[in-house]
Amino acid sequence: MTETDSIAYDVVVLGAGPVGENVADRTRAAGLSTAVVESELVGGECSYWACMPSKALLRPVLAQADARRLPGLSQAVQGPLDTAAVVARRNAFTSNWQDDGQIQWLNGIDVDFYRGHGRLAGPRTVEVTGPDGERKVLTARHAVAACTGTRAVLPDLPGLAEVKPWTSREATSAQAAPDRLVVVGGGVVATEMATAWQGLGSQVTLLVRGKGLLNRMEPFAGELIAEALTEAGADVRTGTSVESVTRENGTVVVITDQGERIEADEILFATGRAPRTDDIGLDTVGLEPGSWLPVDDTLRVTGSEWLYAVGDINHRALLTHQGKYQARIAGAAIAARAAGEPLLDAEWGAHVATADHGAVPQVVFADPEAAAVGLSLAEAEQAGHRVRAVDHNLVVAGSSLYGDNYRGRARMVVDLEREILLGVTFVGPGVGELIHSATIAVVGQVPISRLWHAVPSYPTISEVWLRLLETYRDN
């Protein structure tokens, strides 16, 4: 091992996923010298093992499902998907797990890139150990931004390592559909991957410990998706836990708490995430390795003047779009502090993150899609708001044209004292593109009296807004 003298920057970013890239982009645009450290691929989890590959797998599955609802087209799409072609397109979206283009982008914005494992080595100091064992020490004049994301958590089952289970990484990067796939979990990853691989030719068995899918959304979201998965041929079992998993002569054998034996070719555990902070040197600055890092609304770690934790590792909202939003805020806050400027921009409010408080949008790309923003009815009631849920089915002119036998549901949660929306949920094919209108209504605290004058175009699925408002008025 060799060691070089320390290299000084204004900002050092740990992690080059979408969050780290956006922090670096903002600080460099503000004129601050910036270095980025990444131990894997520039572009991070989202680009190679999450958002992009999963949606590339799902898009043909959902398009085929939509096409099968259209007379004149349905007969032409009854056969199986070309799984190899879908996988090849997915591979293209991940650049075949090569990050040359992302590195070129970093070079283009004049950010120095260090490939290797980065660890804090005291205040404002990052030690990087490269693939060849060479060590470099980077110091930060103003800030270190930790953007290392999360990793999949596997349950504590004896012998599980020998089974070689899938996590989200294997599920999104597999080169062929297993004949039989067991998916354990009831959240977003489990739901989307069950949808994808069932559509790509696997026989999926979905084991859900709780009462249903997507328990952080309105209950009807999980119910409608479970119904659709069952109709597609998946075996959805709720209230079921895994007692043991073994691999016998290449076959995965699962024993459930009901005493059932399930055989499969692969098993995916989508049972939670943990912060990737166990080996980034937190102990050298008085923090607990492996912990989530609490932050203020500028994304600065509580009690620190120089350490920022941006994206999933602060546990505010484990979503790529929220992490990128936080990155823009953090970059602006770091730059403002470095220049001695006020934190709150009078026009944009760009130096303080508020979107993580009660107005987080999310889309689950299943069939049907589920999209939500803000609080569910249960969350609003638990928070002490006096609310009313307004429900309507999604059978409007636009959805009827979208596809025959369209099934869906919409809910808005109304704060009865202020007559604004605290949350909105849509479930149905194609509703992911509706959620930004709901996000604007919730974030902007638009009074219902004003929403009456936001006229939805006819005939679109957005016409459901009019039906929700009519239901609120008439009941």
CSV table of C-alpha atoms in Angstrom, one decimal:
chain,number,residue,atom,x,y,z
A,1,MET,CA,0.0,0.0,0.0
A,2,THR,CA,1.2,3.5,-0.9
A,3,GLU,CA,0.1,6.8,0.5
A,4,THR,CA,0.0,10.2,-1.1
A,5,ASP,CA,-0.3,13.6,0.4
A,6,SER,CA,-3.8,14.9,1.1
A,7,ILE,CA,-5.6,16.7,-1.7
A,8,ALA,CA,-7.9,19.6,-0.7
A,9,TYR,CA,-11.3,20.3,-2.2
A,10,ASP,CA,-14.1,22.6,-1.2
A,11,VAL,CA,-16.5,19.6,-1.2
A,12,VAL,CA,-16.1,15.8,-1.1
A,13,VAL,CA,-19.0,13.6,-2.0
A,14,LEU,CA,-19.2,10.0,-0.9
A,15,GLY,CA,-21.2,8.0,-3.4
A,16,ALA,CA,-21.9,8.6,-7.1
A,17,GLY,CA,-25.4,7.6,-7.5
A,18,PRO,CA,-28.1,10.0,-8.7
A,19,VAL,CA,-27.9,11.8,-5.3
A,20,GLY,CA,-24.2,12.2,-5.2
A,21,GLU,CA,-24.1,13.3,-8.8
A,22,ASN,CA,-26.7,16.0,-8.2
A,23,VAL,CA,-24.9,17.3,-5.1
A,24,ALA,CA,-21.6,17.5,-7.1
A,25,ASP,CA,-23.4,19.2,-10.0
A,26,ARG,CA,-24.9,21.9,-7.7
A,27,THR,CA,-21.7,22.6,-5.8
A,28,ARG,CA,-19.5,22.7,-8.9
A,29,ALA,CA,-22.0,25.0,-10.6
A,30,ALA,CA,-21.6,27.3,-7.6
A,31,GLY,CA,-17.9,27.4,-8.2
A,32,LEU,CA,-16.8,25.0,-5.4
A,33,SER,CA,-14.1,22.5,-6.3
A,34,THR,CA,-15.6,19.0,-5.8
A,35,ALA,CA,-14.5,15.4,-5.7
A,36,VAL,CA,-16.7,12.3,-5.9
A,37,VAL,CA,-15.8,8.9,-4.5
A,38,GLU,CA,-17.5,5.7,-5.7
A,39,SER,CA,-16.6,2.1,-4.9
A,40,GLU,CA,-18.9,0.6,-7.5
A,41,LEU,CA,-20.5,2.1,-10.6
A,42,VAL,CA,-21.0,5.8,-11.2
A,43,GLY,CA,-24.8,6.1,-11.5
A,44,GLY,CA,-25.5,4.0,-8.5
A,45,GLU,CA,-28.3,1.7,-7.5
A,46,CYS,CA,-31.0,3.5,-9.5
A,47,SER,CA,-29.1,3.3,-12.8
A,48,TYR,CA,-28.0,-0.4,-12.6
A,49,TRP,CA,-30.1,-2.3,-10.1
A,50,ALA,CA,-33.3,-0.4,-9.3
A,51,CYS,CA,-35.3,2.3,-11.1
A,52,MET,CA,-34.1,2.0,-14.6
A,53,PRO,CA,-33.7,-1.8,-15.1
A,54,SER,CA,-36.8,-2.6,-13.2
A,55,LYS,CA,-38.9,-0.2,-15.3
A,56,ALA,CA,-37.3,-1.5,-18.4
A,57,LEU,CA,-38.4,-5.0,-17.5
A,58,LEU,CA,-41.9,-3.8,-16.5
A,59,ARG,CA,-42.7,-1.6,-19.4
A,60,PRO,CA,-43.3,-4.4,-22.0
A,61,VAL,CA,-45.4,-6.3,-19.4
A,62,LEU,CA,-47.6,-3.3,-18.8
A,63,ALA,CA,-47.8,-2.4,-22.4
A,64,GLN,CA,-49.0,-5.9,-23.3
A,65,ALA,CA,-51.5,-5.8,-20.5
A,66,ASP,CA,-52.9,-2.5,-21.8
A,67,ALA,CA,-53.0,-3.9,-25.4
A,68,ARG,CA,-54.9,-6.9,-24.3
A,69,ARG,CA,-57.7,-4.6,-23.1
A,70,LEU,CA,-58.2,-3.1,-26.6
A,71,PRO,CA,-60.4,-4.9,-29.2
A,72,GLY,CA,-58.7,-5.0,-32.5
A,73,LEU,CA,-55.3,-5.3,-30.9
A,74,SER,CA,-55.9,-7.8,-28.1
A,75,GLN,CA,-55.8,-10.9,-30.5
A,76,ALA,CA,-52.4,-9.8,-31.8
A,77,VAL,CA,-50.7,-9.8,-28.4
A,78,GLN,CA,-52.0,-13.0,-26.8
A,79,GLY,CA,-48.7,-14.8,-27.1
A,80,PRO,CA,-45.8,-14.7,-24.7
A,81,LEU,CA,-43.4,-11.8,-24.6
A,82,ASP,CA,-40.0,-12.2,-26.2
A,83,THR,CA,-38.2,-12.3,-22.9
A,84,ALA,CA,-34.7,-12.3,-24.4
A,85,ALA,CA,-35.6,-9.1,-26.3
A,86,VAL,CA,-36.9,-7.5,-23.1
A,87,VAL,CA,-33.8,-8.4,-21.3
A,88,ALA,CA,-31.6,-7.1,-24.1
A,89,ARG,CA,-33.4,-3.7,-23.9
A,90,ARG,CA,-33.0,-3.7,-20.1
A,91,ASN,CA,-29.3,-4.4,-20.6
A,92,ALA,CA,-29.0,-1.4,-22.9
A,93,PHE,CA,-30.7,0.9,-20.3
A,94,THR,CA,-28.0,-0.2,-17.8
A,95,SER,CA,-25.2,0.4,-20.4
A,96,ASN,CA,-24.4,-3.3,-19.8
A,97,TRP,CA,-23.3,-2.3,-16.3
A,98,GLN,CA,-20.5,-0.1,-17.6
A,99,ASP,CA,-20.2,3.5,-16.3
A,100,ASP,CA,-18.0,5.1,-18.9
A,101,GLY,CA,-20.7,7.5,-20.0
A,102,GLN,CA,-21.4,8.6,-16.4
A,103,ILE,CA,-17.7,9.2,-15.8
A,104,GLN,CA,-17.6,11.3,-18.9
A,105,TRP,CA,-20.4,13.4,-17.5
A,106,LEU,CA,-18.5,14.0,-14.3
A,107,ASN,CA,-15.5,15.0,-16.3
A,108,GLY,CA,-17.7,17.4,-18.3
A,109,ILE,CA,-18.7,19.3,-15.2
A,110,ASP,CA,-15.1,19.4,-14.0
A,111,VAL,CA,-15.5,17.1,-11.0
A,112,ASP,CA,-12.6,14.9,-9.9
A,113,PHE,CA,-13.6,11.3,-9.7
A,114,TYR,CA,-11.9,8.7,-7.4
A,115,ARG,CA,-12.7,5.0,-7.9
A,116,GLY,CA,-12.4,3.2,-4.6
A,117,HIS,CA,-13.8,2.7,-1.1
A,118,GLY,CA,-14.1,6.0,0.7
A,119,ARG,CA,-14.2,6.3,4.5
A,120,LEU,CA,-14.3,9.3,6.9
A,121,ALA,CA,-10.9,9.6,8.7
A,122,GLY,CA,-11.9,12.3,11.0
A,123,PRO,CA,-13.5,15.7,10.5
A,124,ARG,CA,-13.6,17.0,6.9
A,125,THR,CA,-11.3,14.1,5.9
A,126,VAL,CA,-12.0,11.2,3.5
A,127,GLU,CA,-9.6,8.3,2.9
A,128,VAL,CA,-10.0,6.5,-0.4
A,129,THR,CA,-8.5,3.0,-1.0
A,130,GLY,CA,-8.4,2.3,-4.7
A,131,PRO,CA,-8.8,-1.1,-6.4
A,132,ASP,CA,-5.0,-1.4,-6.5
A,133,GLY,CA,-4.7,-0.7,-2.8
A,134,GLU,CA,-3.4,2.8,-3.3
A,135,ARG,CA,-4.6,5.2,-0.6
A,136,LYS,CA,-5.4,8.8,-1.1
A,137,VAL,CA,-6.5,11.3,1.5
A,138,LEU,CA,-9.0,14.0,0.5
A,139,THR,CA,-9.8,17.0,2.8
A,140,ALA,CA,-12.9,19.2,2.5
A,141,ARG,CA,-12.8,22.9,3.2
A,142,HIS,CA,-16.5,23.2,3.5
A,143,ALA,CA,-18.4,19.9,3.4
A,144,VAL,CA,-18.5,16.2,3.1
A,145,ALA,CA,-21.7,14.8,1.6
A,146,ALA,CA,-22.5,11.2,2.4
A,147,CYS,CA,-24.7,9.8,-0.4
A,148,THR,CA,-24.1,6.1,-0.1
A,149,GLY,CA,-27.7,4.9,-0.2
A,150,THR,CA,-29.0,1.6,1.1
A,151,ARG,CA,-28.6,-2.1,0.7
A,152,ALA,CA,-31.0,-5.0,0.7
A,153,VAL,CA,-31.6,-6.7,4.1
A,154,LEU,CA,-31.9,-10.5,4.2
A,155,PRO,CA,-33.7,-12.3,7.1
A,156,ASP,CA,-31.9,-14.3,9.7
A,157,LEU,CA,-32.7,-17.7,8.4
A,158,PRO,CA,-30.2,-20.6,9.0
A,159,GLY,CA,-28.3,-21.6,5.9
A,160,LEU,CA,-29.7,-18.8,3.7
A,161,ALA,CA,-26.3,-17.8,2.3
A,162,GLU,CA,-25.8,-21.2,0.9
A,163,VAL,CA,-29.2,-20.9,-1.0
A,164,LYS,CA,-27.8,-17.8,-2.8
A,165,PRO,CA,-31.1,-16.0,-2.8
A,166,TRP,CA,-31.9,-13.1,-5.0
A,167,THR,CA,-32.1,-9.5,-3.7
A,168,SER,CA,-33.4,-6.6,-5.7
A,169,ARG,CA,-30.0,-6.6,-7.5
A,170,GLU,CA,-30.3,-10.1,-8.9
A,171,ALA,CA,-34.0,-9.6,-9.7
A,172,THR,CA,-33.4,-6.6,-11.9
A,173,SER,CA,-30.2,-7.9,-13.5
A,174,ALA,CA,-31.2,-11.6,-14.2
A,175,GLN,CA,-30.5,-12.6,-17.8
A,176,ALA,CA,-33.4,-15.1,-18.1
A,177,ALA,CA,-36.7,-15.8,-16.4
A,178,PRO,CA,-36.6,-18.6,-13.9
A,179,ASP,CA,-39.4,-21.2,-14.5
A,180,ARG,CA,-40.5,-20.9,-10.9
A,181,LEU,CA,-39.8,-17.8,-8.7
A,182,VAL,CA,-40.8,-17.3,-5.0
A,183,VAL,CA,-41.0,-13.7,-4.0
A,184,VAL,CA,-40.9,-12.9,-0.3
A,185,GLY,CA,-42.3,-9.5,0.7
A,186,GLY,CA,-45.2,-7.2,0.2
A,187,GLY,CA,-43.7,-3.8,-0.6
A,188,VAL,CA,-42.8,-2.0,-3.8
A,189,VAL,CA,-39.9,-4.2,-4.9
A,190,ALA,CA,-41.8,-7.4,-4.2
A,191,THR,CA,-44.9,-6.2,-6.0
A,192,GLU,CA,-43.0,-4.9,-9.1
A,193,MET,CA,-40.7,-7.8,-9.5
A,194,ALA,CA,-43.6,-10.3,-9.1
A,195,THR,CA,-45.4,-8.4,-11.9
A,196,ALA,CA,-42.4,-8.3,-14.1
A,197,TRP,CA,-41.3,-11.9,-13.9
A,198,GLN,CA,-44.8,-13.3,-14.0
A,199,GLY,CA,-45.3,-11.3,-17.2
A,200,LEU,CA,-41.9,-12.5,-18.6
A,201,GLY,CA,-42.7,-16.2,-18.2
A,202,SER,CA,-42.0,-17.2,-14.6
A,203,GLN,CA,-44.6,-18.9,-12.4
A,204,VAL,CA,-44.5,-16.6,-9.4
A,205,THR,CA,-45.5,-17.4,-5.8
A,206,LEU,CA,-45.7,-14.2,-3.7
A,207,LEU,CA,-45.4,-14.7,0.1
A,208,VAL,CA,-46.6,-11.8,2.1
A,209,ARG,CA,-46.3,-11.8,5.9
A,210,GLY,CA,-48.9,-9.1,6.4
A,211,LYS,CA,-52.5,-8.8,5.4
A,212,GLY,CA,-51.8,-7.4,2.0
A,213,LEU,CA,-49.5,-5.6,-0.4
A,214,LEU,CA,-48.3,-2.1,-0.2
A,215,ASN,CA,-49.3,-1.5,3.4
A,216,ARG,CA,-48.1,2.1,3.4
A,217,MET,CA,-50.6,3.0,0.7
A,218,GLU,CA,-54.4,3.1,0.9
A,219,PRO,CA,-55.6,-0.5,1.4
A,220,PHE,CA,-57.4,-0.7,-2.0
A,221,ALA,CA,-54.1,-0.2,-3.8
A,222,GLY,CA,-52.7,-3.5,-2.6
A,223,GLU,CA,-56.0,-5.2,-3.0
A,224,LEU,CA,-56.4,-4.3,-6.7
A,225,ILE,CA,-52.8,-5.3,-7.5
A,226,ALA,CA,-53.2,-8.6,-5.7
A,227,GLU,CA,-56.3,-9.3,-7.7
A,228,ALA,CA,-54.6,-8.5,-11.0
A,229,LEU,CA,-51.5,-10.6,-10.1
A,230,THR,CA,-53.8,-13.6,-9.3
A,231,GLU,CA,-55.6,-13.2,-12.6
A,232,ALA,CA,-52.2,-13.1,-14.4
A,233,GLY,CA,-51.5,-16.5,-12.9
A,234,ALA,CA,-49.4,-15.7,-9.8
A,235,ASP,CA,-50.0,-17.4,-6.5
A,236,VAL,CA,-50.4,-14.6,-3.9
A,237,ARG,CA,-50.4,-15.8,-0.3
A,238,THR,CA,-50.9,-13.3,2.5
A,239,GLY,CA,-50.4,-13.9,6.2
A,240,THR,CA,-47.6,-16.2,5.3
A,241,SER,CA,-44.0,-16.3,6.7
A,242,VAL,CA,-41.0,-18.3,5.6
A,243,GLU,CA,-39.7,-20.7,8.3
A,244,SER,CA,-36.8,-22.2,6.3
A,245,VAL,CA,-35.2,-22.2,2.9
A,246,THR,CA,-32.8,-24.8,1.5
A,247,ARG,CA,-31.5,-25.7,-2.0
A,248,GLU,CA,-31.8,-29.4,-2.8
A,249,ASN,CA,-30.1,-30.5,-6.0
A,250,GLY,CA,-30.4,-27.0,-7.4
A,251,THR,CA,-34.1,-26.6,-6.4
A,252,VAL,CA,-35.1,-24.0,-3.8
A,253,VAL,CA,-37.3,-25.5,-1.1
A,254,VAL,CA,-39.3,-23.2,1.1
A,255,ILE,CA,-41.2,-24.2,4.2
A,256,THR,CA,-43.8,-21.7,5.4
A,257,ASP,CA,-45.2,-21.1,8.9
A,258,GLN,CA,-48.3,-22.9,7.6
A,259,GLY,CA,-46.2,-26.1,7.1
A,260,GLU,CA,-46.5,-25.8,3.3
A,261,ARG,CA,-43.6,-26.9,1.0
A,262,ILE,CA,-43.0,-24.7,-2.0
A,263,GLU,CA,-40.4,-25.6,-4.7
A,264,ALA,CA,-38.8,-23.0,-7.0
A,265,ASP,CA,-35.8,-22.3,-9.2
A,266,GLU,CA,-35.0,-19.0,-7.5
A,267,ILE,CA,-36.2,-17.1,-4.4
A,268,LEU,CA,-36.2,-13.3,-4.1
A,269,PHE,CA,-36.2,-11.7,-0.7
A,270,ALA,CA,-37.6,-8.1,-0.8
A,271,THR,CA,-37.8,-7.6,2.9
A,272,GLY,CA,-36.4,-4.2,3.6
A,273,ARG,CA,-33.4,-1.9,3.2
A,274,ALA,CA,-30.6,-0.8,5.5
A,275,PRO,CA,-28.3,2.2,5.2
A,276,ARG,CA,-24.9,1.7,3.7
A,277,THR,CA,-23.1,3.4,6.6
A,278,ASP,CA,-21.5,0.5,8.3
A,279,ASP,CA,-18.1,1.0,6.8
A,280,ILE,CA,-17.8,4.7,5.9
A,281,GLY,CA,-15.9,5.8,9.0
A,282,LEU,CA,-18.7,7.2,11.1
A,283,ASP,CA,-16.9,6.1,14.2
A,284,THR,CA,-14.1,8.5,13.5
A,285,VAL,CA,-16.5,11.4,13.9
A,286,GLY,CA,-18.5,10.2,16.8
A,287,LEU,CA,-21.4,8.6,14.9
A,288,GLU,CA,-22.7,5.0,15.0
A,289,PRO,CA,-21.6,2.8,12.1
A,290,GLY,CA,-24.5,1.2,10.3
A,291,SER,CA,-27.0,3.8,11.5
A,292,TRP,CA,-29.4,6.1,9.6
A,293,LEU,CA,-28.2,9.7,9.8
A,294,PRO,CA,-30.7,12.3,11.0
A,295,VAL,CA,-30.5,15.6,9.3
A,296,ASP,CA,-32.0,19.1,9.4
A,297,ASP,CA,-33.9,20.6,6.4
A,298,THR,CA,-30.6,21.6,4.8
A,299,LEU,CA,-29.6,17.9,4.9
A,300,ARG,CA,-26.8,18.6,7.4
A,301,VAL,CA,-26.3,15.9,9.9
A,302,THR,CA,-27.6,16.8,13.3
A,303,GLY,CA,-24.9,18.3,15.5
A,304,SER,CA,-22.4,18.7,12.7
A,305,GLU,CA,-21.2,21.8,10.9
A,306,TRP,CA,-19.7,20.1,7.8
A,307,LEU,CA,-21.2,16.6,7.3
A,308,TYR,CA,-24.3,16.2,5.1
A,309,ALA,CA,-26.3,13.0,4.6
A,310,VAL,CA,-28.3,13.1,1.4
A,311,GLY,CA,-30.8,10.6,0.0
A,312,ASP,CA,-31.8,7.2,1.4
A,313,ILE,CA,-29.2,7.2,4.3
A,314,ASN,CA,-31.1,9.9,6.2
A,315,HIS,CA,-34.3,7.8,6.0
A,316,ARG,CA,-36.6,10.7,5.2
A,317,ALA,CA,-37.9,9.3,1.9
A,318,LEU,CA,-36.3,6.3,0.2
A,319,LEU,CA,-37.1,7.3,-3.4
A,320,THR,CA,-34.7,8.4,-6.1
A,321,HIS,CA,-36.7,11.6,-7.0
A,322,GLN,CA,-36.7,12.7,-3.4
A,323,GLY,CA,-33.0,12.0,-3.1
A,324,LYS,CA,-32.3,14.1,-6.1
A,325,TYR,CA,-34.5,16.8,-4.7
A,326,GLN,CA,-32.5,16.7,-1.4
A,327,ALA,CA,-29.3,16.8,-3.4
A,328,ARG,CA,-30.2,20.0,-5.1
A,329,ILE,CA,-31.1,21.5,-1.7
A,330,ALA,CA,-27.9,20.3,0.0
A,331,GLY,CA,-25.8,21.6,-2.9
A,332,ALA,CA,-27.4,25.0,-2.6
A,333,ALA,CA,-27.1,25.0,1.2
A,334,ILE,CA,-23.4,24.1,1.0
A,335,ALA,CA,-22.7,26.8,-1.5
A,336,ALA,CA,-24.7,29.4,0.4
A,337,ARG,CA,-22.8,28.6,3.7
A,338,ALA,CA,-19.5,28.6,1.8
A,339,ALA,CA,-20.3,32.1,0.5
A,340,GLY,CA,-21.7,33.4,3.7
A,341,GLU,CA,-25.1,33.9,2.1
A,342,PRO,CA,-28.6,33.5,3.6
A,343,LEU,CA,-29.9,29.9,3.5
A,344,LEU,CA,-33.4,30.8,2.4
A,345,ASP,CA,-33.8,32.0,-1.1
A,346,ALA,CA,-36.5,34.6,-1.1
A,347,GLU,CA,-37.9,33.6,-4.5
A,348,TRP,CA,-37.4,29.8,-4.6
A,349,GLY,CA,-36.8,28.7,-1.0
A,350,ALA,CA,-34.2,26.6,-2.6
A,351,HIS,CA,-31.9,26.0,0.4
A,352,VAL,CA,-34.4,24.3,2.7
A,353,ALA,CA,-36.0,20.9,2.0
A,354,THR,CA,-39.7,20.8,2.8
A,355,ALA,CA,-41.0,18.3,0.2
A,356,ASP,CA,-40.1,15.4,2.5
A,357,HIS,CA,-42.7,16.5,5.1
A,358,GLY,CA,-46.1,15.0,4.1
A,359,ALA,CA,-46.0,15.5,0.3
A,360,VAL,CA,-43.9,12.6,-1.1
A,361,PRO,CA,-45.1,11.2,-4.4
A,362,GLN,CA,-44.6,7.6,-5.4
A,363,VAL,CA,-45.6,5.3,-8.3
A,364,VAL,CA,-45.7,1.6,-8.1
A,365,PHE,CA,-45.3,0.2,-11.6
A,366,ALA,CA,-47.5,-2.8,-11.3
A,367,ASP,CA,-50.6,-3.7,-13.3
A,368,PRO,CA,-52.6,-1.7,-12.3
A,369,GLU,CA,-50.3,1.1,-11.4
A,370,ALA,CA,-50.6,2.7,-8.0
A,371,ALA,CA,-49.7,6.3,-7.5
A,372,ALA,CA,-49.9,8.3,-4.3
A,373,VAL,CA,-48.8,11.6,-2.7
A,374,GLY,CA,-49.1,13.0,0.8
A,375,LEU,CA,-51.0,11.2,3.6
A,376,SER,CA,-53.2,8.2,3.5
A,377,LEU,CA,-56.5,8.4,5.4
A,378,ALA,CA,-55.0,6.4,8.3
A,379,GLU,CA,-51.9,8.6,8.4
A,380,ALA,CA,-54.0,11.8,8.4
A,381,GLU,CA,-56.2,10.5,11.2
A,382,GLN,CA,-53.2,9.3,13.2
A,383,ALA,CA,-51.7,12.8,12.8
A,384,GLY,CA,-54.8,14.3,14.4
A,385,HIS,CA,-56.3,16.0,11.4
A,386,ARG,CA,-60.0,16.2,11.0
A,387,VAL,CA,-60.4,14.7,7.6
A,388,ARG,CA,-62.7,13.0,5.1
A,389,ALA,CA,-61.9,10.5,2.4
A,390,VAL,CA,-63.5,11.1,-0.9
A,391,ASP,CA,-63.6,8.0,-3.1
A,392,HIS,CA,-64.5,7.5,-6.7
A,393,ASN,CA,-64.0,4.7,-9.2
A,394,LEU,CA,-61.8,5.4,-12.2
A,395,VAL,CA,-64.4,4.6,-14.8
A,396,VAL,CA,-64.6,7.9,-16.6
A,397,ALA,CA,-64.6,8.7,-20.4
A,398,GLY,CA,-60.8,8.7,-20.6
A,399,SER,CA,-60.3,5.4,-18.8
A,400,SER,CA,-63.0,3.7,-20.8
A,401,LEU,CA,-61.1,4.7,-24.0
A,402,TYR,CA,-57.8,3.7,-22.4
A,403,GLY,CA,-59.0,0.1,-22.3
A,404,ASP,CA,-62.1,-2.2,-22.0
A,405,ASN,CA,-63.0,-3.4,-18.5
A,406,TYR,CA,-60.8,-0.7,-17.0
A,407,ARG,CA,-60.7,-1.1,-13.2
A,408,GLY,CA,-59.4,1.5,-10.9
A,409,ARG,CA,-60.1,3.7,-7.9
A,410,ALA,CA,-59.2,7.2,-6.7
A,411,ARG,CA,-59.2,8.8,-3.2
A,412,MET,CA,-58.5,12.3,-2.0
A,413,VAL,CA,-58.1,13.0,1.7
A,414,VAL,CA,-59.5,16.4,2.6
A,415,ASP,CA,-58.6,18.5,5.5
A,416,LEU,CA,-62.1,19.6,6.6
A,417,GLU,CA,-60.9,22.7,8.5
A,418,ARG,CA,-58.8,24.2,5.7
A,419,GLU,CA,-60.5,22.5,2.8
A,420,ILE,CA,-57.3,21.5,1.1
A,421,LEU,CA,-55.9,18.1,0.1
A,422,LEU,CA,-53.6,16.2,2.5
A,423,GLY,CA,-53.2,13.2,0.2
A,424,VAL,CA,-54.3,11.7,-3.1
A,425,THR,CA,-54.2,8.1,-4.3
A,426,PHE,CA,-54.9,6.7,-7.8
A,427,VAL,CA,-54.9,3.0,-8.7
A,428,GLY,CA,-55.4,1.9,-12.3
A,429,PRO,CA,-53.6,1.4,-15.6
A,430,GLY,CA,-51.7,4.5,-16.7
A,431,VAL,CA,-52.3,6.6,-13.5
A,432,GLY,CA,-48.6,7.2,-12.9
A,433,GLU,CA,-48.9,10.3,-15.2
A,434,LEU,CA,-51.7,11.7,-13.0
A,435,ILE,CA,-49.8,11.9,-9.8
A,436,HIS,CA,-47.9,15.2,-10.5
A,437,SER,CA,-51.2,17.1,-10.7
A,438,ALA,CA,-52.0,15.7,-7.3
A,439,THR,CA,-48.6,16.6,-6.0
A,440,ILE,CA,-49.1,20.2,-7.1
A,441,ALA,CA,-52.5,20.3,-5.4
A,442,VAL,CA,-51.0,18.9,-2.1
A,443,VAL,CA,-47.8,20.8,-2.0
A,444,GLY,CA,-49.4,24.1,-3.1
A,445,GLN,CA,-52.3,23.6,-0.6
A,446,VAL,CA,-54.7,24.6,-3.3
A,447,PRO,CA,-58.1,25.2,-1.9
A,448,ILE,CA,-60.8,23.0,-3.2
A,449,SER,CA,-62.7,26.1,-4.3
A,450,ARG,CA,-59.8,26.8,-6.7
A,451,LEU,CA,-59.5,23.2,-7.9
A,452,TRP,CA,-63.0,23.5,-9.3
A,453,HIS,CA,-61.5,25.9,-11.9
A,454,ALA,CA,-58.7,23.5,-12.9
A,455,VAL,CA,-60.7,21.9,-15.7
A,456,PRO,CA,-59.5,18.4,-16.8
A,457,SER,CA,-59.2,17.8,-20.5
A,458,TYR,CA,-61.8,15.6,-22.1
A,459,PRO,CA,-61.6,12.7,-22.6
A,460,THR,CA,-58.7,11.8,-20.3
A,461,ILE,CA,-58.3,9.8,-17.1
A,462,SER,CA,-57.8,13.1,-15.4
A,463,GLU,CA,-61.5,13.6,-15.6
A,464,VAL,CA,-61.6,11.7,-12.3
A,465,TRP,CA,-60.6,15.0,-10.6
A,466,LEU,CA,-64.0,16.4,-11.5
A,467,ARG,CA,-65.8,13.3,-10.2
A,468,LEU,CA,-63.9,13.5,-6.9
A,469,LEU,CA,-64.8,17.2,-6.5
A,470,GLU,CA,-68.5,16.5,-7.3
A,471,THR,CA,-68.5,13.7,-4.8
A,472,TYR,CA,-67.1,16.0,-2.1
A,473,ARG,CA,-69.6,18.7,-2.9
A,474,ASP,CA,-72.7,16.5,-3.1
A,475,ASN,CA,-72.1,14.3,0.0
